[in-house]
Amino acid sequence: MALIERHEWYDIARDTNWTPAYASESEIFPDLMTGAMGVPMEQWEHYDEPYKTSYPEYVKNQREKDSGAYSVKAALERSRILESSDPGWLGILKSHYGAIALGEYAAMSAEARMARFGRAPGMRNMATFGMMDENRHAQLQLYFPHSYCAKDRQFDWAHKAYHTNEWGAIAARHAFDDLFLSRSATDIAVMLTFAFETGFTNMQFLGLAADAAEAGDYTFSSLISSIQTDESRHAQIGGPALQILIANGRKEQAQKLVDIAIARAWRLFCLLTGTAMDYATPLQHRKQSFKEFMREWIVGQFERTLLDLGLDLPWFWDQMINEFDYQHHAYQMGIWYWRPTVWWNVAAGVTPDCRDWLEEKYPGWNDTFGKAWDVIIDNLLAGRTELTLPETLPIVCNMSQIPICAIPGERWNVKDYPLEYRGRTYHFNSEIDRWVFQQDPLRYRDHLTLVDRFLAGHIQPPNLMGALQYMNLAPGETGDDAHQYAWVASYRDKRYQKRAA
Ligand code: MN
Ligand code: MN
């Protein structure tokens, strides 16, 4: 018997809205969970997902993708990637797994909320596949690093990070809880799939797969490509939801959700991807600077997507673009200096050759960040490593949960953006972070940053040792300089040459 073509049955098969007889619609689809913003069901039925697939097609495809990724892993089991990779690359792997693996699990819950409470049948259908996608991503990214744990326990943080109070894990959880877990189905469609995934992760995964291949890590490259193809499908849940909101006069609310999600995604990407691209990636493997990457993908591509939908650019767009020049450089100094507080070994990425590259990509780098690194390098050359290690905690932003930092040196622009709210002073990295808080103070006001917890006496003894224990970083897990300071030698040689000449 011949099968009917998919397009002939798809619309009718997926149209699962009906008029309930035994319960009211508001009981089945409470506003709190749907976030429909008062747009009636008939309007949501105009939702038209651009990517259409059936369950048998989905399963067949995913099975092939899974067996592809797992067989590449098995085939390269003996490639000794751990032993032969640049330590900077291993740092990227570990930071990625710890920050992302269980984030995928959170994304699965978010997709599940859309699968149940999405107001449009097409949205529920796509989200059902999205939910299975995210489950697969969590499994893959827990399984792959697991085989490295016996050799290097920092890889255990793929699983462990989310269950700790390590500061980066707090930052990731705070953002993911906000955007994925504690929102309605419509909010999730806009914030997770449109802003976070279309805007940021899709690009991140494309770039990361290419970087992995370039670094010779084909296992990771195939893993990331396998995930990315899912992301580019389910990221399309948000666009048609936005079209419906805008067509029904809800542009203002939709815009606000988009702006908040972009603001939050930007901080995390800046921390993870910015430092990975411009410092941890070995110099010979760098294709683009983080700034060039952001300009191409976020300004070049995503900006168009926003405008085409009829949205405006976020009010902070120019300020964010301005931050492409410095914010991740500041974060890099932070993660290297506070290296005992992360679960991977941090590549400094500031050899003389790296600095020439940084100066070319970011004119003025040497007069600002370079000067601060000079102090660190002088101390390392003089054998005063202890002066390059932290004794205190930095001031942490009450929104991003990342230390407040910006440009050091002659163009100093580090500033706290405080806010008094009901007798408590909150501190923010920028107007953008503060604005997010002001959109919904009730949502954020009770959270304590790591430093708030320190001041409240939750961290005992109140010193770095106590903080490491609080963050659950065991000996053998705490970060150190990825190259065991070998890069400092190039400065010793350089200075020796200068003196000799
Ligand atoms: Mn995913
Ligand atoms: Mn996803």
XYZ file of C-alpha atoms and ligand atoms in Angstrom:
503
model
C 0.000 0.000 0.000
C 1.394 3.365 -0.956
C 1.930 5.881 1.860
C 0.262 9.276 1.619
C 2.757 12.128 1.304
C 3.464 13.899 4.570
C 2.205 17.300 3.416
C -1.176 15.730 2.625
C -1.853 14.609 6.179
C 0.420 16.762 8.354
C -1.909 19.698 9.041
C -4.864 17.602 10.009
C -2.824 15.101 12.048
C -1.080 17.692 14.167
C -4.154 19.843 14.723
C -4.961 18.539 18.175
C -6.938 21.456 19.600
C -10.497 20.584 20.503
C -13.291 22.017 22.613
C -13.119 20.447 26.067
C -16.388 19.143 27.528
C -15.431 18.014 31.042
C -13.092 20.767 32.158
C -12.822 24.431 31.347
C -10.149 25.574 28.989
C -8.585 27.720 31.677
C -8.188 24.661 33.869
C -6.433 22.753 31.125
C -4.391 25.695 29.954
C -3.916 28.065 32.916
C -2.438 31.435 31.920
C 0.387 31.012 34.380
C 1.624 28.007 32.417
C 0.705 29.006 28.856
C 1.678 32.684 29.037
C -0.756 33.231 26.177
C -1.081 36.938 27.118
C -4.790 36.827 26.471
C -4.411 35.899 22.807
C -7.318 33.492 22.148
C -6.865 29.918 21.017
C -8.214 30.560 17.493
C -5.428 33.065 16.965
C -2.792 30.594 18.132
C -4.052 28.164 15.523
C -2.444 30.366 12.880
C 0.903 29.263 14.289
C 2.850 27.799 11.384
C 6.068 26.020 12.278
C 8.598 26.367 9.466
C 10.079 22.923 10.053
C 7.707 20.014 9.673
C 8.516 16.465 10.552
C 6.630 13.348 11.563
C 7.412 11.050 14.448
C 8.707 8.152 12.270
C 10.926 10.574 10.325
C 12.192 12.089 13.544
C 13.066 8.758 15.115
C 14.813 7.498 11.999
C 16.892 10.654 11.725
C 17.820 10.824 15.372
C 18.785 7.192 15.446
C 21.186 7.810 12.577
C 22.604 10.900 14.239
C 23.140 9.083 17.509
C 24.818 6.105 15.917
C 27.014 8.490 13.918
C 28.253 10.353 16.992
C 28.734 7.230 19.085
C 30.604 5.387 16.335
C 32.996 8.281 15.791
C 33.640 8.200 19.515
C 34.242 4.451 19.489
C 36.475 4.601 16.419
C 38.661 7.311 17.935
C 38.749 5.817 21.426
C 42.474 5.203 21.108
C 43.374 8.493 19.468
C 44.827 9.777 22.763
C 43.170 13.153 22.325
C 43.671 13.877 26.026
C 47.396 13.337 25.808
C 47.939 15.046 22.476
C 45.683 18.114 22.692
C 46.802 21.538 23.698
C 45.862 22.043 27.375
C 43.907 25.131 26.298
C 41.640 22.938 24.213
C 41.067 20.572 27.150
C 40.056 23.607 29.192
C 37.458 24.472 26.557
C 36.108 20.909 26.658
C 35.815 20.863 30.440
C 34.282 24.303 30.774
C 31.823 23.444 28.005
C 30.727 20.137 29.503
C 30.331 21.535 33.021
C 28.406 24.594 31.917
C 26.264 22.951 29.234
C 25.560 19.240 29.866
C 22.941 19.683 32.553
C 21.784 22.930 30.975
C 20.511 20.652 28.211
C 18.560 18.789 30.845
C 17.032 22.080 31.978
C 16.199 22.824 28.354
C 14.422 19.476 28.164
C 12.101 20.536 31.000
C 11.483 23.793 29.207
C 10.604 22.004 25.962
C 8.321 19.727 27.965
C 6.467 22.777 29.251
C 5.882 23.935 25.687
C 4.881 20.397 24.667
C 2.161 20.445 27.336
C 1.132 24.086 27.651
C 1.968 25.552 24.245
C -1.171 27.227 22.971
C -0.611 26.208 19.354
C -0.757 22.578 18.203
C 2.292 23.070 15.977
C 4.239 24.428 18.918
C 3.359 21.435 21.056
C 4.343 19.101 18.255
C 7.722 20.683 17.640
C 8.393 20.942 21.355
C 7.750 17.235 21.789
C 10.630 16.603 19.407
C 12.618 19.388 21.067
C 12.172 17.713 24.435
C 13.619 14.478 23.087
C 16.431 16.424 21.421
C 17.475 18.013 24.692
C 17.364 14.716 26.518
C 19.686 13.300 23.876
C 22.044 16.278 24.267
C 22.224 15.849 28.015
C 22.948 12.130 27.623
C 25.619 12.628 24.967
C 27.402 15.347 26.873
C 27.415 13.315 30.069
C 28.503 10.113 28.372
C 31.343 11.484 26.257
C 33.351 13.114 29.053
C 32.657 10.187 31.367
C 35.277 8.047 29.665
C 37.916 10.692 30.481
C 37.127 10.798 34.211
C 39.490 7.974 35.110
C 42.382 9.970 33.662
C 41.344 13.434 34.719
C 38.753 14.064 37.363
C 38.029 17.608 36.188
C 35.921 15.915 33.498
C 33.650 14.685 36.272
C 32.385 18.272 36.456
C 30.253 17.602 33.381
C 27.965 15.915 35.842
C 28.999 17.638 39.022
C 29.018 21.353 38.208
C 25.271 21.911 38.400
C 25.045 20.236 41.761
C 27.540 22.594 43.346
C 27.797 26.194 44.451
C 30.808 26.829 42.273
C 30.415 30.433 41.082
C 30.212 29.655 37.341
C 27.630 26.981 38.075
C 25.612 29.516 40.092
C 25.828 31.951 37.173
C 24.674 29.338 34.648
C 21.860 28.084 36.878
C 20.669 31.591 37.659
C 20.363 32.391 33.946
C 18.913 29.026 32.905
C 16.424 28.931 35.773
C 15.334 32.408 34.760
C 15.025 31.781 31.019
C 14.061 28.102 30.804
C 12.692 26.671 34.006
C 10.580 29.314 35.682
C 8.692 30.622 32.669
C 5.475 29.909 30.804
C 5.346 28.022 27.501
C 5.127 31.246 25.473
C 7.923 32.916 27.430
C 10.096 29.851 26.837
C 9.368 29.889 23.107
C 10.530 33.505 22.969
C 13.364 33.470 25.496
C 14.880 30.015 25.085
C 14.238 29.047 21.490
C 14.229 32.450 19.841
C 16.604 34.663 21.828
C 18.930 32.116 23.374
C 19.037 29.435 20.693
C 18.486 31.320 17.441
C 20.565 34.224 18.647
C 23.385 32.531 20.459
C 23.665 28.744 20.815
C 23.134 27.844 17.213
C 26.077 30.023 16.232
C 28.115 28.889 19.185
C 27.708 25.254 18.224
C 28.513 25.894 14.570
C 31.694 27.681 15.584
C 32.622 25.119 18.207
C 32.250 22.172 15.784
C 34.597 23.911 13.342
C 37.088 24.740 16.110
C 37.068 21.135 17.303
C 37.818 19.827 13.818
C 40.567 22.422 13.494
C 42.053 21.286 16.824
C 41.951 17.663 15.607
C 39.268 16.611 18.099
C 36.919 14.827 15.680
C 35.006 13.122 18.463
C 33.931 16.445 19.936
C 33.355 17.936 16.509
C 30.931 15.169 15.509
C 29.201 15.367 18.897
C 28.674 19.103 18.555
C 27.463 18.861 14.930
C 25.033 16.167 15.949
C 23.574 18.489 18.590
C 23.631 21.570 16.394
C 21.367 20.040 13.735
C 18.726 19.481 16.435
C 19.139 23.011 17.746
C 18.646 24.572 14.349
C 15.329 22.704 14.048
C 13.787 23.302 17.463
C 15.114 26.871 17.689
C 12.403 27.616 15.122
C 9.648 27.228 17.707
C 9.979 30.845 18.806
C 9.696 32.738 15.509
C 6.068 31.837 14.684
C 5.086 32.402 18.346
C 6.485 35.924 18.088
C 4.568 36.498 14.848
C 1.332 35.641 16.629
C 2.088 37.843 19.619
C 2.993 40.782 17.388
C -0.027 40.278 15.085
C -2.257 40.362 18.161
C -0.909 43.568 19.629
C 1.474 42.046 22.157
C 4.674 43.429 20.686
C 5.644 45.354 23.805
C 5.495 42.284 26.051
C 7.284 40.145 23.470
C 10.014 42.740 23.026
C 10.644 42.820 26.743
C 11.070 39.035 26.889
C 13.454 39.119 23.941
C 15.501 41.938 25.472
C 15.831 40.224 28.846
C 16.862 36.934 27.263
C 19.458 38.548 24.993
C 20.898 40.471 27.929
C 21.280 37.299 29.959
C 22.549 35.134 27.103
C 25.156 37.722 26.184
C 26.804 37.596 29.613
C 27.135 33.813 29.622
C 28.428 33.666 26.057
C 30.888 36.389 26.780
C 32.230 34.420 29.736
C 32.380 31.014 28.036
C 32.798 31.641 24.320
C 34.621 34.962 24.488
C 37.403 33.621 26.653
C 37.516 30.301 24.752
C 37.882 31.941 21.332
C 40.384 34.669 22.161
C 42.518 32.987 24.820
C 42.051 29.232 25.270
C 42.042 28.333 21.559
C 45.665 27.829 20.503
C 46.773 30.792 18.405
C 47.410 28.777 15.231
C 43.833 27.471 15.296
C 42.068 30.821 15.626
C 40.012 31.780 12.599
C 38.197 34.813 13.913
C 38.301 36.918 17.020
C 35.307 36.782 19.333
C 34.466 40.332 18.323
C 34.518 39.445 14.613
C 32.399 36.396 15.347
C 29.842 38.434 17.290
C 29.747 41.097 14.597
C 29.161 38.538 11.886
C 26.581 36.383 13.629
C 24.847 38.569 16.167
C 25.009 41.948 14.469
C 25.054 40.677 10.876
C 22.563 37.825 11.114
C 20.499 37.943 14.278
C 19.853 41.674 14.001
C 18.176 41.034 10.614
C 16.056 38.250 12.115
C 14.823 40.582 14.868
C 13.918 43.366 12.472
C 12.288 41.053 9.923
C 9.937 39.798 12.604
C 8.863 43.362 13.312
C 10.707 43.648 16.597
C 13.043 46.477 17.518
C 16.648 46.045 18.483
C 17.011 45.840 22.268
C 17.482 49.304 23.775
C 20.966 48.254 24.914
C 22.115 46.973 21.486
C 24.855 49.599 21.032
C 26.066 49.190 24.581
C 26.282 45.418 24.052
C 28.245 45.880 20.817
C 30.522 48.231 22.706
C 31.152 45.454 25.230
C 32.414 43.149 22.441
C 35.637 45.169 22.770
C 36.373 44.516 26.410
C 34.023 42.474 28.541
C 35.439 39.038 27.764
C 39.006 40.306 28.231
C 38.005 41.316 31.741
C 36.365 37.932 32.343
C 39.513 36.201 31.115
C 41.643 38.025 33.686
C 39.092 37.004 36.278
C 38.989 33.305 35.476
C 42.756 33.080 35.176
C 43.401 34.989 38.415
C 40.701 33.112 40.339
C 41.750 29.868 38.619
C 41.501 27.753 41.813
C 37.748 28.477 41.761
C 37.005 26.833 38.398
C 36.914 23.148 37.421
C 39.268 23.396 34.475
C 42.823 24.547 33.964
C 42.788 28.014 32.486
C 45.013 28.905 29.540
C 46.391 32.404 30.075
C 46.623 32.985 26.317
C 49.004 35.942 26.614
C 52.325 34.866 25.095
C 54.052 37.681 23.170
C 52.595 36.258 19.929
C 49.112 36.063 21.442
C 49.444 39.669 22.531
C 50.353 40.797 19.027
C 47.204 39.054 17.829
C 45.105 40.626 20.598
C 46.521 44.073 19.869
C 45.719 43.656 16.172
C 42.149 42.480 16.854
C 41.533 44.868 19.756
C 43.691 47.977 19.290
C 44.710 49.320 22.681
C 44.724 45.923 24.399
C 48.360 46.331 25.476
C 47.679 49.691 27.154
C 44.785 48.344 29.159
C 44.537 44.616 29.791
C 48.165 44.127 28.764
C 49.341 46.373 31.611
C 47.488 44.299 34.165
C 48.938 41.103 32.686
C 52.420 42.682 32.844
C 52.132 42.824 36.612
C 51.177 39.150 36.694
C 54.042 38.256 34.328
C 56.570 40.215 36.419
C 55.479 38.349 39.504
C 55.696 34.996 37.761
C 59.164 35.810 36.392
C 60.301 36.750 39.875
C 58.981 33.471 41.265
C 56.254 35.220 43.271
C 53.450 32.965 42.065
C 51.541 33.500 45.309
C 50.962 37.131 44.304
C 49.123 35.901 41.219
C 46.632 33.927 43.269
C 43.515 35.305 44.936
C 43.031 35.851 48.635
C 39.650 37.521 48.475
C 36.462 37.328 46.464
C 35.516 39.950 43.857
C 32.263 41.921 43.877
C 29.721 39.868 42.007
C 26.865 41.191 39.856
C 23.445 40.527 41.361
C 22.085 39.626 37.925
C 24.778 37.763 35.994
C 26.412 36.308 39.141
C 29.737 37.037 37.424
C 32.288 39.434 38.955
C 31.810 43.110 38.133
C 34.653 44.059 35.833
C 35.539 46.053 32.728
C 38.587 47.872 31.317
C 41.649 48.308 33.561
C 44.567 50.690 33.054
C 44.428 53.995 31.265
C 40.940 53.569 29.889
C 39.543 52.444 33.241
C 35.765 52.096 33.100
C 35.026 49.655 35.919
C 31.942 50.837 37.712
C 29.285 49.468 39.999
C 25.704 50.158 38.951
C 23.928 49.919 42.307
C 20.239 49.798 43.074
C 18.435 50.272 46.368
C 15.425 48.049 46.600
C 13.470 47.571 49.827
C 16.395 48.243 52.102
C 18.918 46.104 50.255
C 21.642 47.409 47.951
C 22.135 45.377 44.809
C 25.217 45.658 42.622
C 25.279 45.318 38.856
C 27.892 45.122 36.128
C 26.071 47.536 33.815
C 22.834 49.407 33.165
C 21.754 46.337 31.225
C 21.993 43.942 34.182
C 20.290 46.480 36.449
C 17.493 47.017 33.938
C 16.772 43.264 33.860
C 16.367 43.295 37.654
C 14.044 46.291 37.490
C 11.716 44.500 35.079
C 10.715 42.051 37.791
C 12.337 42.727 41.173
C 10.171 40.152 42.954
C 11.623 37.466 40.754
C 15.238 38.260 41.567
C 15.330 40.064 44.900
C 15.876 37.148 47.291
C 18.758 35.523 45.482
C 22.160 35.744 47.126
C 25.332 35.976 45.067
C 28.330 34.013 46.211
C 29.642 37.168 47.888
C 26.292 37.862 49.563
C 26.523 34.330 50.975
C 30.062 34.972 52.124
C 28.981 38.148 53.930
C 25.984 36.331 55.424
C 28.352 33.804 56.987
C 27.343 30.831 54.848
C 30.950 30.203 53.876
C 33.150 28.932 56.679
C 35.968 29.448 57.355
C 35.563 32.837 55.657
C 38.605 32.568 53.420
C 39.539 31.110 50.053
C 39.853 27.609 51.515
C 36.335 27.852 52.910
C 35.103 29.193 49.600
C 36.644 26.264 47.703
C 34.967 23.835 50.068
C 31.688 25.678 49.667
C 32.075 25.405 45.890
C 32.755 21.671 46.256
C 36.111 21.884 44.513
C 38.179 18.967 45.739
C 41.965 18.725 45.430
C 42.719 17.491 41.917
C 39.707 19.382 40.609
C 40.633 22.991 41.302
C 41.911 24.864 38.289
C 45.472 25.916 37.686
C 47.391 27.473 34.824
C 46.707 25.158 31.863
C 50.296 25.200 30.579
C 51.940 25.008 33.990
C 53.286 28.539 33.371
C 55.448 27.325 30.459
C 54.304 30.385 28.501
C 56.106 32.692 30.950
C 59.423 31.404 29.605
C 58.942 33.330 26.370
C 59.040 36.555 28.398
C 62.191 35.494 30.200
C 63.869 34.811 26.840
C 62.566 38.054 25.407
C 63.840 40.142 28.299
C 67.156 38.324 28.208
C 67.461 39.093 24.500
C 66.632 42.742 25.150
C 69.323 43.003 27.777
C 71.847 41.175 25.606
C 71.168 43.511 22.710
Mn 20.366 21.262 23.251
Mn 18.000 23.481 22.363
